[in-house]
Short mmCIF file of C-alpha atoms and ligand atoms in Angstrom, two decimals:
data_model
loop_
_atom_site.label_atom_id
_atom_site.label_comp_id
_atom_site.label_asym_id
_atom_site.label_seq_id
_atom_site.Cartn_x
_atom_site.Cartn_y
_atom_site.Cartn_z
CA UNK A 1 74.49 -38.19 -3.72
CA UNK A 2 77.57 -36.03 -3.22
CA UNK A 3 76.99 -32.36 -3.74
CA UNK A 4 77.95 -30.56 -6.93
CA UNK A 5 80.16 -28.40 -4.74
CA UNK A 6 81.90 -31.35 -3.03
CA UNK A 7 85.56 -30.38 -2.89
CA UNK A 8 87.48 -30.09 0.29
CA UNK A 9 84.47 -31.53 2.11
CA UNK A 10 82.98 -34.84 1.08
CA UNK A 11 79.71 -33.07 0.31
CA UNK A 12 77.75 -35.53 2.44
CA UNK A 13 75.65 -33.26 4.57
CA UNK A 14 73.10 -34.17 7.19
CA UNK A 15 69.60 -34.32 5.74
CA UNK A 16 68.38 -31.77 8.28
CA UNK A 17 71.16 -29.44 7.18
CA UNK A 18 70.14 -30.02 3.56
CA UNK A 19 66.56 -29.02 4.27
CA UNK A 20 67.68 -26.04 6.28
CA UNK A 21 70.07 -24.88 3.60
CA UNK A 22 67.82 -25.45 0.63
CA UNK A 23 66.05 -22.59 -1.11
CA UNK A 24 64.60 -24.36 -4.15
CA UNK A 25 61.13 -24.48 -2.61
CA UNK A 26 60.93 -20.69 -3.02
CA UNK A 27 63.64 -19.69 -5.51
CA UNK A 28 62.20 -22.02 -8.15
CA UNK A 29 60.16 -19.06 -9.35
CA UNK A 30 63.44 -17.58 -10.65
CA UNK A 31 63.88 -20.34 -13.23
CA UNK A 32 63.14 -18.23 -16.31
CA UNK A 33 65.54 -15.49 -15.21
CA UNK A 34 68.17 -18.06 -14.26
CA UNK A 35 68.01 -19.68 -17.69
CA UNK A 36 67.99 -16.34 -19.48
CA UNK A 37 71.10 -15.34 -17.53
CA UNK A 38 72.82 -18.62 -18.34
CA UNK A 39 72.12 -18.26 -22.05
CA UNK A 40 73.72 -14.81 -22.05
CA UNK A 41 76.64 -16.17 -20.06
CA UNK A 42 77.25 -18.96 -22.56
CA UNK A 43 77.06 -16.49 -25.45
CA UNK A 44 79.63 -14.24 -23.77
CA UNK A 45 81.95 -17.17 -22.98
CA UNK A 46 81.82 -18.25 -26.64
CA UNK A 47 82.34 -14.78 -28.00
CA UNK A 48 85.43 -14.45 -25.80
CA UNK A 49 86.72 -17.85 -26.93
CA UNK A 50 86.44 -19.29 -23.42
CA UNK A 51 84.14 -22.05 -24.70
CA UNK A 52 83.67 -23.12 -28.34
CA UNK A 53 80.77 -22.07 -30.53
CA UNK A 54 79.53 -25.70 -30.62
CA UNK A 55 79.62 -25.91 -26.85
CA UNK A 56 77.69 -22.68 -26.63
CA UNK A 57 75.07 -24.01 -29.06
CA UNK A 58 74.71 -27.23 -27.10
CA UNK A 59 74.34 -25.32 -23.82
CA UNK A 60 71.84 -22.87 -25.31
CA UNK A 61 69.75 -25.65 -26.86
CA UNK A 62 69.84 -27.58 -23.62
CA UNK A 63 68.75 -24.54 -21.63
CA UNK A 64 65.97 -23.79 -24.10
CA UNK A 65 64.66 -27.33 -23.66
CA UNK A 66 64.73 -27.01 -19.88
CA UNK A 67 62.85 -23.72 -20.06
CA UNK A 68 60.15 -25.20 -22.28
CA UNK A 69 59.81 -28.32 -20.17
CA UNK A 70 59.53 -26.35 -16.95
CA UNK A 71 56.91 -24.10 -18.52
CA UNK A 72 54.87 -26.99 -19.84
CA UNK A 73 55.25 -29.00 -16.65
CA UNK A 74 57.08 -31.84 -18.45
CA UNK A 75 60.02 -31.26 -16.09
CA UNK A 76 59.48 -31.12 -12.33
CA UNK A 77 61.71 -29.29 -9.90
CA UNK A 78 63.94 -31.65 -7.94
CA UNK A 79 63.46 -30.58 -4.36
CA UNK A 80 66.64 -32.35 -3.30
CA UNK A 81 68.64 -29.70 -5.19
CA UNK A 82 70.00 -26.91 -3.04
CA UNK A 83 68.65 -24.13 -5.16
CA UNK A 84 67.36 -23.22 -8.61
CA UNK A 85 70.87 -22.56 -9.95
CA UNK A 86 72.09 -26.04 -8.98
CA UNK A 87 68.93 -27.60 -10.37
CA UNK A 88 69.23 -26.03 -13.82
CA UNK A 89 72.92 -26.90 -14.07
CA UNK A 90 72.26 -30.47 -12.94
CA UNK A 91 69.52 -31.05 -15.51
CA UNK A 92 71.63 -29.42 -18.21
CA UNK A 93 74.53 -31.76 -17.50
CA UNK A 94 72.20 -34.77 -17.41
CA UNK A 95 70.84 -33.76 -20.79
CA UNK A 96 73.94 -32.63 -22.73
CA UNK A 97 76.77 -34.30 -20.83
CA UNK A 98 80.06 -32.78 -19.75
CA UNK A 99 79.64 -29.64 -21.87
CA UNK A 100 77.01 -28.61 -19.34
CA UNK A 101 79.71 -28.43 -16.72
CA UNK A 102 81.45 -25.66 -18.66
CA UNK A 103 78.58 -23.19 -18.20
CA UNK A 104 79.69 -22.18 -14.72
CA UNK A 105 83.11 -20.98 -15.96
CA UNK A 106 83.86 -17.40 -14.86
CA UNK A 107 80.72 -17.29 -12.75
CA UNK A 108 79.65 -18.01 -9.20
CA UNK A 109 76.26 -18.54 -7.68
CA UNK A 110 76.95 -15.32 -5.83
CA UNK A 111 76.78 -13.15 -8.93
CA UNK A 112 74.26 -15.50 -10.51
CA UNK A 113 71.71 -15.14 -7.73
CA UNK A 114 72.19 -11.36 -7.64
CA UNK A 115 71.57 -11.31 -11.38
CA UNK A 116 68.45 -13.47 -11.18
CA UNK A 117 66.95 -11.31 -8.46
CA UNK A 118 67.55 -8.13 -10.43
CA UNK A 119 66.03 -9.57 -13.60
CA UNK A 120 63.07 -10.91 -11.65
CA UNK A 121 62.42 -7.70 -9.77
CA UNK A 122 62.62 -5.57 -12.91
CA UNK A 123 59.88 -7.73 -14.46
CA UNK A 124 57.80 -7.64 -11.30
CA UNK A 125 58.24 -3.88 -10.93
CA UNK A 126 56.77 -3.42 -14.41
CA UNK A 127 53.86 -5.67 -13.57
CA UNK A 128 53.16 -3.87 -10.31
CA UNK A 129 53.37 -0.49 -12.06
CA UNK A 130 50.77 -1.73 -14.57
CA UNK A 131 48.46 -2.71 -11.71
CA UNK A 132 48.98 0.62 -9.94
CA UNK A 133 48.01 2.38 -13.17
CA UNK A 134 44.87 0.26 -13.47
CA UNK A 135 43.85 1.13 -9.91
CA UNK A 136 44.67 4.78 -10.47
CA UNK A 137 42.51 4.75 -13.62
CA UNK A 138 39.59 3.17 -11.72
CA UNK A 139 39.82 5.78 -8.95
CA UNK A 140 40.10 8.61 -11.45
CA UNK A 141 37.07 7.39 -13.43
CA UNK A 142 35.03 7.30 -10.24
CA UNK A 143 36.29 10.77 -9.36
CA UNK A 144 35.14 12.09 -12.70
CA UNK A 145 31.63 10.77 -12.09
CA UNK A 146 31.60 12.55 -8.74
CA UNK A 147 33.38 15.81 -9.35
CA UNK A 148 30.17 17.59 -8.32
CA UNK A 149 28.99 15.31 -5.51
CA UNK A 150 29.28 17.19 -2.23
CA UNK A 151 30.58 15.49 0.87
CA UNK A 152 31.97 16.82 4.12
CA UNK A 153 35.75 16.96 4.03
CA UNK A 154 37.28 16.01 7.37
CA UNK A 155 40.17 17.00 9.57
CA UNK A 156 40.61 15.13 12.87
CA UNK A 157 37.70 13.06 11.51
CA UNK A 158 35.50 16.07 12.31
CA UNK A 159 33.45 17.63 9.54
CA UNK A 160 35.54 20.52 8.25
CA UNK A 161 34.70 21.98 4.82
CA UNK A 162 32.67 20.84 1.83
CA UNK A 163 34.62 19.01 -0.86
CA UNK A 164 33.52 16.93 -3.79
CA UNK A 165 33.79 13.17 -3.49
CA UNK A 166 35.76 13.35 -6.73
CA UNK A 167 38.28 15.70 -5.16
CA UNK A 168 38.70 13.38 -2.22
CA UNK A 169 39.27 10.39 -4.51
CA UNK A 170 41.78 12.31 -6.62
CA UNK A 171 43.96 12.65 -3.54
CA UNK A 172 44.50 8.89 -3.82
CA UNK A 173 45.27 9.13 -7.53
CA UNK A 174 48.02 11.61 -6.66
CA UNK A 175 49.46 9.21 -4.07
CA UNK A 176 49.50 6.43 -6.63
CA UNK A 177 51.31 8.66 -9.13
CA UNK A 178 54.05 9.15 -6.58
CA UNK A 179 54.14 5.38 -6.04
CA UNK A 180 54.67 4.96 -9.78
CA UNK A 181 57.52 7.45 -9.60
CA UNK A 182 59.11 5.51 -6.76
CA UNK A 183 58.82 2.23 -8.66
CA UNK A 184 60.44 3.77 -11.74
CA UNK A 185 63.19 5.22 -9.61
CA UNK A 186 63.86 1.91 -7.88
CA UNK A 187 64.03 0.19 -11.23
CA UNK A 188 66.80 2.53 -12.36
CA UNK A 189 69.10 1.27 -9.63
CA UNK A 190 68.01 -2.35 -10.11
CA UNK A 191 68.99 -2.03 -13.76
CA UNK A 192 72.70 -2.69 -13.09
CA UNK A 193 74.28 -6.01 -14.00
CA UNK A 194 76.23 -7.79 -11.24
CA UNK A 195 77.18 -10.77 -13.43
CA UNK A 196 80.91 -11.16 -13.88
CA UNK A 197 81.58 -10.12 -10.31
CA UNK A 198 81.97 -13.89 -9.81
CA UNK A 199 82.44 -15.07 -6.22
CA UNK A 200 83.58 -11.67 -4.94
CA UNK A 201 86.83 -10.61 -6.60
CA UNK A 202 86.18 -10.78 -10.33
CA UNK A 203 87.87 -13.37 -12.52
CA UNK A 204 91.11 -14.23 -14.29
CA UNK A 205 89.23 -15.10 -17.49
CA UNK A 206 89.01 -12.53 -20.24
CA UNK A 207 85.26 -11.95 -19.86
CA UNK A 208 83.19 -9.18 -21.39
CA UNK A 209 80.83 -7.99 -18.68
CA UNK A 210 79.40 -5.20 -20.78
CA UNK A 211 78.45 -7.54 -23.58
CA UNK A 212 76.72 -9.91 -21.16
CA UNK A 213 74.90 -7.02 -19.54
CA UNK A 214 73.75 -5.75 -22.92
CA UNK A 215 72.51 -9.17 -23.95
CA UNK A 216 70.35 -9.14 -20.84
CA UNK A 217 69.09 -5.63 -21.44
CA UNK A 218 70.91 -3.94 -18.54
CA UNK A 219 71.85 -0.30 -18.73
CA UNK A 220 75.14 -0.61 -16.86
CA UNK A 221 77.32 -2.98 -14.83
CA UNK A 222 78.28 -3.02 -11.15
CA UNK A 223 81.65 -1.30 -10.89
CA UNK A 224 82.90 -3.13 -7.81
CA UNK A 225 82.69 -6.90 -7.71
CA UNK A 226 82.37 -7.12 -3.91
CA UNK A 227 79.48 -4.69 -4.04
CA UNK A 228 78.10 -6.49 -7.10
CA UNK A 229 77.56 -9.73 -5.19
CA UNK A 230 76.49 -8.30 -1.86
CA UNK A 231 74.33 -5.30 -2.77
CA UNK A 232 70.69 -5.89 -1.91
CA UNK A 233 69.73 -2.21 -1.82
CA UNK A 234 67.53 -2.77 -4.84
CA UNK A 235 65.47 -5.29 -2.85
CA UNK A 236 65.17 -2.85 0.03
CA UNK A 237 64.24 0.01 -2.26
CA UNK A 238 61.51 -2.01 -3.86
CA UNK A 239 60.28 -3.17 -0.45
CA UNK A 240 60.15 0.37 0.85
CA UNK A 241 58.34 1.57 -2.27
CA UNK A 242 55.88 -1.29 -1.76
CA UNK A 243 55.50 -0.48 1.94
CA UNK A 244 54.58 3.11 1.08
CA UNK A 245 52.23 1.94 -1.66
CA UNK A 246 50.53 -0.38 0.84
CA UNK A 247 50.25 2.48 3.32
CA UNK A 248 48.27 4.37 0.67
CA UNK A 249 46.07 1.37 -0.09
CA UNK A 250 45.53 0.92 3.62
CA UNK A 251 44.38 4.51 4.11
CA UNK A 252 42.02 4.18 1.18
CA UNK A 253 40.74 0.89 2.60
CA UNK A 254 40.16 2.50 5.97
CA UNK A 255 38.02 5.15 4.30
CA UNK A 256 36.07 2.48 2.44
CA UNK A 257 35.43 0.72 5.73
CA UNK A 258 34.28 3.96 7.35
CA UNK A 259 32.26 5.17 4.38
CA UNK A 260 30.43 1.88 4.04
CA UNK A 261 29.51 1.74 7.75
CA UNK A 262 25.97 2.52 8.92
CA UNK A 263 27.38 5.55 10.72
CA UNK A 264 28.49 7.13 7.45
CA UNK A 265 26.62 5.35 4.65
CA UNK A 266 28.47 7.29 1.94
CA UNK A 267 29.12 4.26 -0.24
CA UNK A 268 27.88 0.74 -0.74
CA UNK A 269 30.50 -1.83 -1.73
CA UNK A 270 29.23 -4.31 -4.29
CA UNK A 271 28.22 -7.77 -3.11
CA UNK A 272 31.12 -9.16 -5.12
CA UNK A 273 33.61 -7.48 -2.77
CA UNK A 274 31.94 -7.94 0.60
CA UNK A 275 31.04 -10.92 2.73
CA UNK A 276 28.19 -11.87 5.02
CA UNK A 277 28.42 -12.93 8.63
CA UNK A 278 27.95 -16.55 9.61
CA UNK A 279 25.67 -15.52 12.47
CA UNK A 280 24.28 -12.03 11.82
CA UNK A 281 22.09 -12.12 8.71
CA UNK A 282 22.03 -8.34 8.26
CA UNK A 283 25.81 -8.01 7.96
CA UNK A 284 27.70 -6.91 4.90
CA UNK A 285 31.35 -6.81 5.83
CA UNK A 286 34.06 -4.95 3.92
CA UNK A 287 36.48 -7.87 4.28
CA UNK A 288 38.51 -7.08 1.16
CA UNK A 289 39.21 -3.53 2.30
CA UNK A 290 40.04 -4.77 5.78
CA UNK A 291 42.39 -7.40 4.40
CA UNK A 292 44.24 -4.85 2.30
CA UNK A 293 44.61 -2.77 5.46
CA UNK A 294 45.75 -5.86 7.35
CA UNK A 295 48.22 -7.06 4.73
CA UNK A 296 49.96 -3.70 4.90
CA UNK A 297 51.49 -4.84 8.20
CA UNK A 298 52.82 -7.90 6.46
CA UNK A 299 54.60 -5.89 3.76
CA UNK A 300 56.08 -3.56 6.42
CA UNK A 301 57.30 -6.74 8.12
CA UNK A 302 59.00 -7.92 4.92
CA UNK A 303 60.86 -4.61 4.72
CA UNK A 304 61.91 -4.70 8.36
CA UNK A 305 62.96 -8.34 8.09
CA UNK A 306 65.34 -7.70 5.22
CA UNK A 307 66.73 -4.47 6.67
CA UNK A 308 67.50 -6.39 9.83
CA UNK A 309 68.99 -9.35 7.99
CA UNK A 310 71.40 -7.15 6.10
CA UNK A 311 72.46 -4.75 8.81
CA UNK A 312 75.38 -6.67 10.30
CA UNK A 313 76.71 -8.49 7.27
CA UNK A 314 80.40 -8.24 6.46
CA UNK A 315 81.42 -8.19 2.80
CA UNK A 316 80.85 -9.92 0.56
CA UNK A 317 78.25 -12.70 0.05
CA UNK A 318 76.87 -14.39 3.15
CA UNK A 319 74.24 -17.09 3.20
CA UNK A 320 72.02 -14.80 5.25
CA UNK A 321 71.28 -13.14 1.94
CA UNK A 322 69.23 -16.10 0.84
CA UNK A 323 66.65 -14.70 3.25
CA UNK A 324 66.04 -11.81 0.85
CA UNK A 325 63.87 -13.98 -1.33
CA UNK A 326 60.93 -14.92 0.80
CA UNK A 327 60.60 -11.36 2.06
CA UNK A 328 60.66 -9.87 -1.42
CA UNK A 329 58.48 -12.55 -3.01
CA UNK A 330 55.91 -12.27 -0.25
CA UNK A 331 55.73 -8.49 -0.58
CA UNK A 332 55.48 -8.64 -4.37
CA UNK A 333 52.74 -11.29 -4.31
CA UNK A 334 50.82 -9.51 -1.56
CA UNK A 335 50.93 -6.12 -3.26
CA UNK A 336 49.84 -7.58 -6.59
CA UNK A 337 46.89 -9.31 -5.01
CA UNK A 338 45.81 -6.18 -3.14
CA UNK A 339 46.02 -4.04 -6.26
CA UNK A 340 44.07 -6.59 -8.28
CA UNK A 341 41.26 -6.60 -5.72
CA UNK A 342 41.22 -2.86 -5.06
CA UNK A 343 40.58 -1.76 -8.65
CA UNK A 344 37.30 -3.61 -9.27
CA UNK A 345 36.21 -2.95 -5.68
CA UNK A 346 36.41 0.79 -6.35
CA UNK A 347 34.91 0.53 -9.83
CA UNK A 348 31.91 -1.45 -8.58
CA UNK A 349 31.07 0.56 -5.46
CA UNK A 350 27.90 2.64 -5.35
CA UNK A 351 28.26 6.22 -4.15
CA UNK A 352 25.32 7.32 -2.01
CA UNK A 353 25.43 10.98 -2.96
CA UNK A 354 22.24 11.95 -1.08
CA UNK A 355 23.66 10.69 2.20
CA UNK A 356 26.92 12.50 1.58
CA UNK A 357 25.07 15.68 0.89
CA UNK A 358 22.94 15.30 4.01
CA UNK A 359 26.07 14.84 6.09
CA UNK A 360 27.52 17.95 4.47
CA UNK A 361 24.46 19.94 5.51
CA UNK A 362 25.04 19.12 9.14
CA UNK A 363 28.18 20.07 11.01
CA UNK A 364 28.53 23.72 9.97
CA UNK A 365 31.12 22.98 7.31
CA UNK A 366 30.38 26.34 5.70
CA UNK A 367 31.47 28.29 8.81
CA UNK A 368 34.79 29.24 7.15
CA UNK A 369 32.80 30.69 4.27
CA UNK A 370 30.70 32.72 6.68
CA UNK A 371 33.89 34.21 8.12
CA UNK A 372 35.22 34.80 4.60
CA UNK A 373 31.99 36.69 3.80
CA UNK A 374 32.66 39.16 6.62
CA UNK A 375 36.27 39.51 5.51
CA UNK A 376 35.02 40.30 2.02
CA UNK A 377 32.90 43.05 3.58
CA UNK A 378 35.98 44.55 5.25
CA UNK A 379 36.29 42.86 8.63
CA UNK A 380 39.75 41.49 9.71
CA UNK A 381 39.80 37.66 9.55
CA UNK A 382 40.37 37.08 13.28
CA UNK A 383 37.29 39.15 14.23
CA UNK A 384 35.24 37.51 11.50
CA UNK A 385 36.35 34.09 12.78
CA UNK A 386 35.19 34.98 16.30
CA UNK A 387 31.78 36.26 15.24
CA UNK A 388 31.23 33.24 13.00
CA UNK A 389 32.04 30.98 15.94
CA UNK A 390 29.43 32.78 18.04
CA UNK A 391 26.86 32.38 15.29
CA UNK A 392 27.58 28.64 15.06
CA UNK A 393 27.17 28.31 18.84
CA UNK A 394 23.87 30.25 18.65
CA UNK A 395 22.59 27.98 15.87
CA UNK A 396 23.59 24.85 17.77
CA UNK A 397 21.74 26.04 20.85
CA UNK A 398 18.60 26.75 18.82
CA UNK A 399 18.62 23.74 16.53
CA UNK A 400 19.40 25.80 13.42
CA UNK A 401 22.01 25.63 10.68
CA UNK A 402 23.68 28.63 9.03
CA UNK A 403 21.34 28.39 6.04
CA UNK A 404 18.20 28.59 8.25
CA UNK A 405 19.25 31.47 10.50
CA UNK A 406 17.24 34.57 9.56
CA UNK A 407 18.95 37.70 8.23
CA UNK A 408 17.77 39.93 11.10
CA UNK A 409 19.35 37.48 13.52
CA UNK A 410 22.59 37.62 11.52
CA UNK A 411 22.45 41.40 11.74
CA UNK A 412 22.49 41.16 15.55
CA UNK A 413 25.99 39.74 15.24
CA UNK A 414 27.21 42.18 12.60
CA UNK A 415 25.73 44.98 10.55
CA UNK A 416 27.80 43.81 7.59
CA UNK A 417 25.47 40.91 6.86
CA UNK A 418 23.18 41.30 3.82
CA UNK A 419 20.88 38.99 1.87
CA UNK A 420 23.77 37.90 -0.39
CA UNK A 421 25.34 36.00 2.53
CA UNK A 422 23.09 32.99 1.80
CA UNK A 423 24.67 32.74 -1.61
CA UNK A 424 28.13 32.59 -0.05
CA UNK A 425 27.28 29.85 2.44
CA UNK A 426 25.44 27.67 -0.05
CA UNK A 427 27.38 24.39 0.04
CA UNK A 428 27.67 24.02 -3.69
CA UNK A 429 28.96 27.56 -3.99
CA UNK A 430 31.39 26.95 -1.12
CA UNK A 431 32.86 24.11 -3.10
CA UNK A 432 32.87 25.94 -6.40
CA UNK A 433 34.56 29.02 -4.93
CA UNK A 434 37.63 26.99 -4.03
CA UNK A 435 39.27 27.73 -7.32
CA UNK A 436 42.84 27.87 -6.06
CA UNK A 437 45.22 25.43 -7.80
CA UNK A 438 44.53 21.99 -6.39
CA UNK A 439 41.29 23.10 -4.69
CA UNK A 440 37.98 21.28 -4.73
CA UNK A 441 36.22 23.29 -7.47
CA UNK A 442 34.96 21.28 -10.44
CA UNK A 443 37.43 23.00 -12.78
CA UNK A 444 40.32 22.12 -10.49
CA UNK A 445 39.23 18.49 -10.19
CA UNK A 446 38.92 18.30 -13.98
CA UNK A 447 42.45 19.61 -14.26
CA UNK A 448 43.70 16.99 -11.82
CA UNK A 449 41.93 14.24 -13.75
CA UNK A 450 43.55 15.38 -16.96
CA UNK A 451 46.97 15.46 -15.36
CA UNK A 452 46.64 12.00 -13.84
CA UNK A 453 45.35 10.45 -17.06
CA UNK A 454 48.17 11.97 -19.07
CA UNK A 455 50.70 10.71 -16.50
CA UNK A 456 49.47 7.13 -16.47
CA UNK A 457 49.09 6.91 -20.23
CA UNK A 458 52.51 8.05 -21.26
N1 LIG B 1 70.57 -19.94 -2.79
C1 LIG B 1 71.57 -18.95 -2.63
C2 LIG B 1 70.91 -17.59 -2.32
O1 LIG B 1 69.74 -17.49 -2.52
C3 LIG B 1 72.39 -18.82 -3.86
C4 LIG B 1 73.78 -18.33 -3.67
C5 LIG B 1 74.58 -19.33 -2.93
N2 LIG B 1 75.96 -19.05 -2.92
C6 LIG B 1 76.78 -19.72 -2.14
N3 LIG B 1 78.02 -19.43 -2.22
N4 LIG B 1 76.35 -20.59 -1.29
O2 LIG B 1 71.52 -16.67 -1.87
#
């Protein structure tokens, strides 16, 4: 069959070229947005007197039928169509006759595809934001349960200072809040209607771009038609927001993998989110966390692929841009799946607080507090730091910890030490004393929880 676009060419392409050119296998997911856009276009054309009211009604009814039939499965996608736009127009014309051919007046697939992508990504951005909020809520709930559970906080993966497990989890809630901010910000710039830019130069018809944009719920219209059809920044912005989001999920996943290892044993992931080994009966593998970590690379790849595709393109539309879809769809689907798995995985994990506490008791993570004690008694911090280091070395040599070193031994290092030092190096007190804004004290963690909950519920 000759192509709908057969004009100067006979439209009889090689079948290999057809397959190569075709995007319907992946852009079919844009059908609802494509039909919504076409309905608004018909309404605008009628309101401007470019088509008649009756023609508009016939087109709208026809489109509504196609939408319903695609949803119900009564209508199948025709894979021999070049893309979703051609498919919808072809079915419309089959169903309502020549009037269907009027729909594409004052429009091009170039502005149509840009419109569909924007509509689609705005919907997906909302869905992803909802899933980020659900994960953030799950993490924050867990944090609340563990705002008093002591664990060693790490720097360089070396035990550093005592923190609560809740405080550590809340760090991830804060990251997710920023991800939400980035998604909202991206959506602002996606919320611009390209339709009416036509092929690249605008149109001679007396169209009303603002009306069409309003019908579709857009806040504004693209102010330059060449930019309108060739701007894919909104795809890149979403991809980079998703890449950063995945980086956060990956770091969290890495911690889950570490924490659930025999070396740490800080948490136990529920059986529902782990797998066994086919050969080693004792194994409980954190596959879901590892996969989230692994799929992060894939989303980075989607971002890099589209950046690279776009970098050398002259204005305006080029077919290269069809490559935006698989990258964006893959990233969106991947991120949604990861978020859906992460939330119940966190909610269902068991926190092994005794093991965390035991780990906190080893490793001299209260050494900073020992130095701070001497500072409190009047010693300059640098000297206090040095003496505390010597005490730690002495304890290590003699198999002691700071809590078990006797007072008279402490006095050998400095006459400033008194009985009250034990109070200051008690792990729970060390945590509780960190009352600075954003610190690990219970009050501070409670404040963080309140802030995060208010942010995700507004
Ligand atoms: N399938 C195309 C895409 O995804 C639609 C736009 C095609 N426009 C054109 N002039 N060939 O980019």
